[in-house]
């Protein structure tokens, strides 16, 4: 999957934002935040299509992706404002979790409900393209990151990234992601990610950038 195209304005720290693990009952709000954040993302459109049903399909798609991936084999972080509202979310798959086919099969009914059989075939083809670009060394993989309406430009995305990357660094681990836009690539570069290649064959005018952040030496 792809991180949402965060903007450079997200580099500014918000006044008060707490980053914590998503609670078991927060899957729906997390998927809604991510679906809203990806509403205009051209790469996501290659997975879920366009039209009036796009938000519903994207929510269902993220629900299945998280249930079969980051929730079972990684971490889902949420950024919460002073009022307790979830402002943003980030999903990460842990090192060594790339091949969780049994969990994906278990979510097949949810994938089908969200995308239909034709959409599932399209999503599988896209995932195969993305998988070919993932580095072989073990790493944390940013499945998706997004900020909800009304919270963009406040640094929520950067706060989510910084929080998880501190833990990644403490574990001496590497990280990987795909940046949807040139603007988001610039932001990710400010966090130490390096451009590897452009991911072609996804049906978009400009493919996303695969980006690698090597493990940091432990102090």
PDB file of C-alpha atoms in Angstrom:
ATOM      1  CA  UNK A   1       0.000   0.000   0.000  1.00  0.00           C
ATOM      2  CA  UNK A   2       0.902   3.655  -0.191  1.00  0.00           C
ATOM      3  CA  UNK A   3       1.294   6.461   2.315  1.00  0.00           C
ATOM      4  CA  UNK A   4      -0.934   9.416   1.577  1.00  0.00           C
ATOM      5  CA  UNK A   5       0.688  12.463  -0.052  1.00  0.00           C
ATOM      6  CA  UNK A   6       1.492  14.466   3.054  1.00  0.00           C
ATOM      7  CA  UNK A   7       2.328  18.096   2.436  1.00  0.00           C
ATOM      8  CA  UNK A   8       5.374  20.065   3.618  1.00  0.00           C
ATOM      9  CA  UNK A   9       3.130  22.053   5.947  1.00  0.00           C
ATOM     10  CA  UNK A  10       2.829  18.878   8.009  1.00  0.00           C
ATOM     11  CA  UNK A  11       6.402  19.466   9.156  1.00  0.00           C
ATOM     12  CA  UNK A  12       5.276  22.036  11.735  1.00  0.00           C
ATOM     13  CA  UNK A  13       4.553  20.628  15.180  1.00  0.00           C
ATOM     14  CA  UNK A  14       0.887  20.904  16.240  1.00  0.00           C
ATOM     15  CA  UNK A  15       0.028  22.536  19.577  1.00  0.00           C
ATOM     16  CA  UNK A  16      -1.112  19.412  21.446  1.00  0.00           C
ATOM     17  CA  UNK A  17      -1.246  15.997  19.810  1.00  0.00           C
ATOM     18  CA  UNK A  18      -0.875  12.648  21.554  1.00  0.00           C
ATOM     19  CA  UNK A  19       0.315   9.666  19.532  1.00  0.00           C
ATOM     20  CA  UNK A  20      -0.752   6.290  20.872  1.00  0.00           C
ATOM     21  CA  UNK A  21      -1.646   2.819  19.585  1.00  0.00           C
ATOM     22  CA  UNK A  22      -5.104   2.569  18.066  1.00  0.00           C
ATOM     23  CA  UNK A  23      -7.611   0.993  20.442  1.00  0.00           C
ATOM     24  CA  UNK A  24      -9.423  -2.207  19.332  1.00  0.00           C
ATOM     25  CA  UNK A  25     -12.658  -0.300  18.845  1.00  0.00           C
ATOM     26  CA  UNK A  26     -11.134   2.439  16.700  1.00  0.00           C
ATOM     27  CA  UNK A  27     -10.796   0.537  13.427  1.00  0.00           C
ATOM     28  CA  UNK A  28     -13.806   2.283  11.885  1.00  0.00           C
ATOM     29  CA  UNK A  29     -12.602   5.793  12.722  1.00  0.00           C
ATOM     30  CA  UNK A  30      -9.096   4.924  11.494  1.00  0.00           C
ATOM     31  CA  UNK A  31     -10.391   3.619   8.171  1.00  0.00           C
ATOM     32  CA  UNK A  32     -12.606   6.688   7.810  1.00  0.00           C
ATOM     33  CA  UNK A  33      -9.648   9.036   8.418  1.00  0.00           C
ATOM     34  CA  UNK A  34      -7.517   7.151   5.896  1.00  0.00           C
ATOM     35  CA  UNK A  35     -10.301   7.013   3.300  1.00  0.00           C
ATOM     36  CA  UNK A  36     -10.809  10.763   3.658  1.00  0.00           C
ATOM     37  CA  UNK A  37      -7.079  11.419   3.363  1.00  0.00           C
ATOM     38  CA  UNK A  38      -6.875   9.284   0.201  1.00  0.00           C
ATOM     39  CA  UNK A  39      -9.994  10.801  -1.392  1.00  0.00           C
ATOM     40  CA  UNK A  40      -8.058  12.398  -4.262  1.00  0.00           C
ATOM     41  CA  UNK A  41      -4.983  10.167  -4.319  1.00  0.00           C
ATOM     42  CA  UNK A  42      -4.401   8.957  -7.914  1.00  0.00           C
ATOM     43  CA  UNK A  43      -2.605   5.775  -6.878  1.00  0.00           C
ATOM     44  CA  UNK A  44      -5.410   4.765  -4.520  1.00  0.00           C
ATOM     45  CA  UNK A  45      -7.804   5.195  -7.440  1.00  0.00           C
ATOM     46  CA  UNK A  46      -5.997   2.343  -9.189  1.00  0.00           C
ATOM     47  CA  UNK A  47      -7.006   0.104  -6.267  1.00  0.00           C
ATOM     48  CA  UNK A  48     -10.548   1.284  -5.557  1.00  0.00           C
ATOM     49  CA  UNK A  49     -11.616   3.103  -8.715  1.00  0.00           C
ATOM     50  CA  UNK A  50     -13.417   6.433  -8.853  1.00  0.00           C
ATOM     51  CA  UNK A  51     -17.010   7.617  -8.696  1.00  0.00           C
ATOM     52  CA  UNK A  52     -19.590   8.070  -5.932  1.00  0.00           C
ATOM     53  CA  UNK A  53     -18.742   4.736  -4.273  1.00  0.00           C
ATOM     54  CA  UNK A  54     -15.063   5.491  -3.910  1.00  0.00           C
ATOM     55  CA  UNK A  55     -15.151   6.500  -0.223  1.00  0.00           C
ATOM     56  CA  UNK A  56     -17.094   3.365   0.749  1.00  0.00           C
ATOM     57  CA  UNK A  57     -14.779   1.125  -1.257  1.00  0.00           C
ATOM     58  CA  UNK A  58     -11.680   2.801   0.173  1.00  0.00           C
ATOM     59  CA  UNK A  59     -12.929   2.433   3.751  1.00  0.00           C
ATOM     60  CA  UNK A  60     -13.651  -1.253   3.183  1.00  0.00           C
ATOM     61  CA  UNK A  61     -10.322  -1.769   1.476  1.00  0.00           C
ATOM     62  CA  UNK A  62      -8.394  -0.188   4.345  1.00  0.00           C
ATOM     63  CA  UNK A  63     -10.383  -2.188   6.856  1.00  0.00           C
ATOM     64  CA  UNK A  64      -9.323  -5.447   5.206  1.00  0.00           C
ATOM     65  CA  UNK A  65      -5.733  -4.281   4.679  1.00  0.00           C
ATOM     66  CA  UNK A  66      -5.311  -3.261   8.315  1.00  0.00           C
ATOM     67  CA  UNK A  67      -7.020  -6.363   9.705  1.00  0.00           C
ATOM     68  CA  UNK A  68      -4.778  -8.650   7.659  1.00  0.00           C
ATOM     69  CA  UNK A  69      -1.629  -6.562   8.011  1.00  0.00           C
ATOM     70  CA  UNK A  70      -0.656  -3.882  10.493  1.00  0.00           C
ATOM     71  CA  UNK A  71      -3.174  -4.817  13.195  1.00  0.00           C
ATOM     72  CA  UNK A  72      -1.872  -8.402  13.277  1.00  0.00           C
ATOM     73  CA  UNK A  73       1.719  -7.980  12.172  1.00  0.00           C
ATOM     74  CA  UNK A  74       2.771  -4.465  13.076  1.00  0.00           C
ATOM     75  CA  UNK A  75       1.335  -1.302  14.570  1.00  0.00           C
ATOM     76  CA  UNK A  76      -1.431   1.215  13.950  1.00  0.00           C
ATOM     77  CA  UNK A  77      -0.737   4.609  15.527  1.00  0.00           C
ATOM     78  CA  UNK A  78      -3.283   7.378  15.954  1.00  0.00           C
ATOM     79  CA  UNK A  79      -2.757  11.065  16.620  1.00  0.00           C
ATOM     80  CA  UNK A  80      -5.373  12.358  19.049  1.00  0.00           C
ATOM     81  CA  UNK A  81      -6.253  15.974  19.767  1.00  0.00           C
ATOM     82  CA  UNK A  82      -7.040  17.500  23.178  1.00  0.00           C
ATOM     83  CA  UNK A  83     -10.724  16.619  22.727  1.00  0.00           C
ATOM     84  CA  UNK A  84      -9.902  12.950  22.122  1.00  0.00           C
ATOM     85  CA  UNK A  85     -10.728  13.096  18.412  1.00  0.00           C
ATOM     86  CA  UNK A  86      -8.555  11.009  16.094  1.00  0.00           C
ATOM     87  CA  UNK A  87      -6.834  13.501  13.785  1.00  0.00           C
ATOM     88  CA  UNK A  88      -4.616  11.125  11.848  1.00  0.00           C
ATOM     89  CA  UNK A  89      -3.473   7.547  11.621  1.00  0.00           C
ATOM     90  CA  UNK A  90      -0.457   5.587  10.416  1.00  0.00           C
ATOM     91  CA  UNK A  91      -0.252   1.849   9.766  1.00  0.00           C
ATOM     92  CA  UNK A  92       3.070   0.016   9.806  1.00  0.00           C
ATOM     93  CA  UNK A  93       3.885  -3.613   9.045  1.00  0.00           C
ATOM     94  CA  UNK A  94       6.679  -5.055  11.169  1.00  0.00           C
ATOM     95  CA  UNK A  95       9.890  -6.583   9.821  1.00  0.00           C
ATOM     96  CA  UNK A  96       9.402 -10.070   8.435  1.00  0.00           C
ATOM     97  CA  UNK A  97       5.643  -9.658   7.935  1.00  0.00           C
ATOM     98  CA  UNK A  98       5.535  -9.272   4.132  1.00  0.00           C
ATOM     99  CA  UNK A  99       4.072 -12.727   3.524  1.00  0.00           C
ATOM    100  CA  UNK A 100       0.881 -12.841   5.614  1.00  0.00           C
ATOM    101  CA  UNK A 101      -1.240 -14.628   2.973  1.00  0.00           C
ATOM    102  CA  UNK A 102      -3.380 -16.637   5.472  1.00  0.00           C
ATOM    103  CA  UNK A 103      -4.527 -13.397   7.133  1.00  0.00           C
ATOM    104  CA  UNK A 104      -5.341 -11.870   3.730  1.00  0.00           C
ATOM    105  CA  UNK A 105      -7.336 -14.943   2.728  1.00  0.00           C
ATOM    106  CA  UNK A 106      -9.303 -14.646   5.968  1.00  0.00           C
ATOM    107  CA  UNK A 107     -10.238 -11.094   4.950  1.00  0.00           C
ATOM    108  CA  UNK A 108     -11.293 -12.107   1.433  1.00  0.00           C
ATOM    109  CA  UNK A 109     -15.030 -11.484   2.109  1.00  0.00           C
ATOM    110  CA  UNK A 110     -14.213  -7.940   3.242  1.00  0.00           C
ATOM    111  CA  UNK A 111     -12.019  -7.333   0.201  1.00  0.00           C
ATOM    112  CA  UNK A 112     -14.802  -8.653  -2.046  1.00  0.00           C
ATOM    113  CA  UNK A 113     -17.438  -6.463  -0.388  1.00  0.00           C
ATOM    114  CA  UNK A 114     -15.247  -3.400  -0.854  1.00  0.00           C
ATOM    115  CA  UNK A 115     -13.887  -4.016  -4.345  1.00  0.00           C
ATOM    116  CA  UNK A 116     -15.736  -6.861  -6.049  1.00  0.00           C
ATOM    117  CA  UNK A 117     -13.885  -9.626  -7.901  1.00  0.00           C
ATOM    118  CA  UNK A 118     -12.660  -7.340 -10.670  1.00  0.00           C
ATOM    119  CA  UNK A 119     -11.365  -4.869  -8.103  1.00  0.00           C
ATOM    120  CA  UNK A 120      -9.639  -7.647  -6.158  1.00  0.00           C
ATOM    121  CA  UNK A 121      -7.812  -8.772  -9.295  1.00  0.00           C
ATOM    122  CA  UNK A 122      -6.763  -5.185  -9.958  1.00  0.00           C
ATOM    123  CA  UNK A 123      -5.574  -4.724  -6.360  1.00  0.00           C
ATOM    124  CA  UNK A 124      -3.601  -7.980  -6.445  1.00  0.00           C
ATOM    125  CA  UNK A 125      -1.881  -6.905  -9.656  1.00  0.00           C
ATOM    126  CA  UNK A 126      -0.989  -3.552  -8.084  1.00  0.00           C
ATOM    127  CA  UNK A 127       0.312  -5.189  -4.919  1.00  0.00           C
ATOM    128  CA  UNK A 128       2.510  -7.462  -7.025  1.00  0.00           C
ATOM    129  CA  UNK A 129       4.017  -4.393  -8.721  1.00  0.00           C
ATOM    130  CA  UNK A 130       4.678  -2.737  -5.362  1.00  0.00           C
ATOM    131  CA  UNK A 131       6.132  -5.924  -3.874  1.00  0.00           C
ATOM    132  CA  UNK A 132       8.730  -6.148  -6.622  1.00  0.00           C
ATOM    133  CA  UNK A 133      10.189  -2.835  -5.463  1.00  0.00           C
ATOM    134  CA  UNK A 134      10.418  -3.661  -1.755  1.00  0.00           C
ATOM    135  CA  UNK A 135      13.971  -4.160  -0.536  1.00  0.00           C
ATOM    136  CA  UNK A 136      15.021  -7.612   0.623  1.00  0.00           C
ATOM    137  CA  UNK A 137      16.516  -6.596   4.011  1.00  0.00           C
ATOM    138  CA  UNK A 138      13.963  -6.658   6.825  1.00  0.00           C
ATOM    139  CA  UNK A 139      12.273  -3.348   7.553  1.00  0.00           C
ATOM    140  CA  UNK A 140       9.242  -1.563   8.931  1.00  0.00           C
ATOM    141  CA  UNK A 141       6.848  -0.809   6.060  1.00  0.00           C
ATOM    142  CA  UNK A 142       4.598   2.241   6.122  1.00  0.00           C
ATOM    143  CA  UNK A 143       1.386   0.794   4.716  1.00  0.00           C
ATOM    144  CA  UNK A 144      -0.561   4.051   4.914  1.00  0.00           C
ATOM    145  CA  UNK A 145      -0.606   7.379   6.707  1.00  0.00           C
ATOM    146  CA  UNK A 146      -3.315  10.004   6.577  1.00  0.00           C
ATOM    147  CA  UNK A 147      -4.666  13.114   8.266  1.00  0.00           C
ATOM    148  CA  UNK A 148      -8.367  13.852   8.527  1.00  0.00           C
ATOM    149  CA  UNK A 149     -10.275  16.931   7.417  1.00  0.00           C
ATOM    150  CA  UNK A 150      -9.671  19.980   9.564  1.00  0.00           C
ATOM    151  CA  UNK A 151      -6.303  18.737  10.838  1.00  0.00           C
ATOM    152  CA  UNK A 152      -4.111  19.145   7.770  1.00  0.00           C
ATOM    153  CA  UNK A 153      -1.244  21.588   7.881  1.00  0.00           C
ATOM    154  CA  UNK A 154      -0.926  21.253  11.667  1.00  0.00           C
ATOM    155  CA  UNK A 155       1.981  18.815  11.656  1.00  0.00           C
ATOM    156  CA  UNK A 156      -0.117  15.771  12.544  1.00  0.00           C
ATOM    157  CA  UNK A 157       1.447  13.642   9.810  1.00  0.00           C
ATOM    158  CA  UNK A 158       4.973  14.559  10.831  1.00  0.00           C
ATOM    159  CA  UNK A 159       4.196  13.880  14.484  1.00  0.00           C
ATOM    160  CA  UNK A 160       2.950  10.400  13.590  1.00  0.00           C
ATOM    161  CA  UNK A 161       6.046   9.714  11.499  1.00  0.00           C
ATOM    162  CA  UNK A 162       8.476  11.006  14.106  1.00  0.00           C
ATOM    163  CA  UNK A 163       6.863   8.956  16.877  1.00  0.00           C
ATOM    164  CA  UNK A 164       7.153   5.633  15.073  1.00  0.00           C
ATOM    165  CA  UNK A 165      10.579   6.356  13.594  1.00  0.00           C
ATOM    166  CA  UNK A 166      11.963   6.973  17.098  1.00  0.00           C
ATOM    167  CA  UNK A 167      10.919   3.429  17.963  1.00  0.00           C
ATOM    168  CA  UNK A 168      12.295   2.089  14.692  1.00  0.00           C
ATOM    169  CA  UNK A 169      15.630   3.761  15.411  1.00  0.00           C
ATOM    170  CA  UNK A 170      15.683   2.472  18.991  1.00  0.00           C
ATOM    171  CA  UNK A 171      15.317  -1.049  17.610  1.00  0.00           C
ATOM    172  CA  UNK A 172      18.104  -0.477  15.080  1.00  0.00           C
ATOM    173  CA  UNK A 173      15.691  -1.200  12.209  1.00  0.00           C
ATOM    174  CA  UNK A 174      15.235   0.133   8.679  1.00  0.00           C
ATOM    175  CA  UNK A 175      12.039   1.536   7.153  1.00  0.00           C
ATOM    176  CA  UNK A 176      10.466   1.642   3.705  1.00  0.00           C
ATOM    177  CA  UNK A 177       7.553   3.430   2.032  1.00  0.00           C
ATOM    178  CA  UNK A 178       6.159   4.592  -1.278  1.00  0.00           C
ATOM    179  CA  UNK A 179       5.577   8.351  -1.704  1.00  0.00           C
ATOM    180  CA  UNK A 180       2.574   9.226  -3.855  1.00  0.00           C
ATOM    181  CA  UNK A 181       3.672  12.704  -4.932  1.00  0.00           C
ATOM    182  CA  UNK A 182       6.854  14.762  -5.356  1.00  0.00           C
ATOM    183  CA  UNK A 183       5.764  16.967  -2.439  1.00  0.00           C
ATOM    184  CA  UNK A 184       5.407  14.033  -0.082  1.00  0.00           C
ATOM    185  CA  UNK A 185       8.743  12.668  -1.303  1.00  0.00           C
ATOM    186  CA  UNK A 186      10.367  15.915  -0.172  1.00  0.00           C
ATOM    187  CA  UNK A 187       8.828  15.577   3.268  1.00  0.00           C
ATOM    188  CA  UNK A 188       9.891  11.948   3.643  1.00  0.00           C
ATOM    189  CA  UNK A 189      13.413  12.885   2.595  1.00  0.00           C
ATOM    190  CA  UNK A 190      13.496  15.304   5.536  1.00  0.00           C
ATOM    191  CA  UNK A 191      12.956  12.249   7.769  1.00  0.00           C
ATOM    192  CA  UNK A 192      15.933  10.440   6.261  1.00  0.00           C
ATOM    193  CA  UNK A 193      14.239   8.400   3.521  1.00  0.00           C
ATOM    194  CA  UNK A 194      16.208   8.014   0.294  1.00  0.00           C
ATOM    195  CA  UNK A 195      14.736   7.683  -3.181  1.00  0.00           C
ATOM    196  CA  UNK A 196      15.228   4.237  -4.715  1.00  0.00           C
ATOM    197  CA  UNK A 197      13.133   4.102  -7.887  1.00  0.00           C
ATOM    198  CA  UNK A 198       9.901   5.163  -9.527  1.00  0.00           C
ATOM    199  CA  UNK A 199       7.224   2.467  -9.346  1.00  0.00           C
ATOM    200  CA  UNK A 200       5.832   2.072 -12.854  1.00  0.00           C
ATOM    201  CA  UNK A 201       2.923   0.034 -14.236  1.00  0.00           C
ATOM    202  CA  UNK A 202       0.269   1.236 -11.791  1.00  0.00           C
ATOM    203  CA  UNK A 203      -1.752   3.093 -14.404  1.00  0.00           C
ATOM    204  CA  UNK A 204      -0.896   6.573 -13.124  1.00  0.00           C
ATOM    205  CA  UNK A 205       0.747   9.396 -15.076  1.00  0.00           C
ATOM    206  CA  UNK A 206       3.647   9.499 -12.625  1.00  0.00           C
ATOM    207  CA  UNK A 207       4.395   6.454 -10.525  1.00  0.00           C
ATOM    208  CA  UNK A 208       5.051   6.715  -6.784  1.00  0.00           C
ATOM    209  CA  UNK A 209       8.589   6.787  -5.433  1.00  0.00           C
ATOM    210  CA  UNK A 210       9.927   3.846  -3.471  1.00  0.00           C
ATOM    211  CA  UNK A 211      11.958   5.166  -0.536  1.00  0.00           C
ATOM    212  CA  UNK A 212      14.325   3.511   1.935  1.00  0.00           C
ATOM    213  CA  UNK A 213      15.493   4.655   5.348  1.00  0.00           C
ATOM    214  CA  UNK A 214      18.502   2.641   6.527  1.00  0.00           C
ATOM    215  CA  UNK A 215      18.861   1.547  10.111  1.00  0.00           C
ATOM    216  CA  UNK A 216      20.468   4.155  12.314  1.00  0.00           C
ATOM    217  CA  UNK A 217      23.501   3.149  14.416  1.00  0.00           C
ATOM    218  CA  UNK A 218      22.526   2.700  18.029  1.00  0.00           C
ATOM    219  CA  UNK A 219      24.119   5.170  20.438  1.00  0.00           C
TER     220      UNK A 219
END
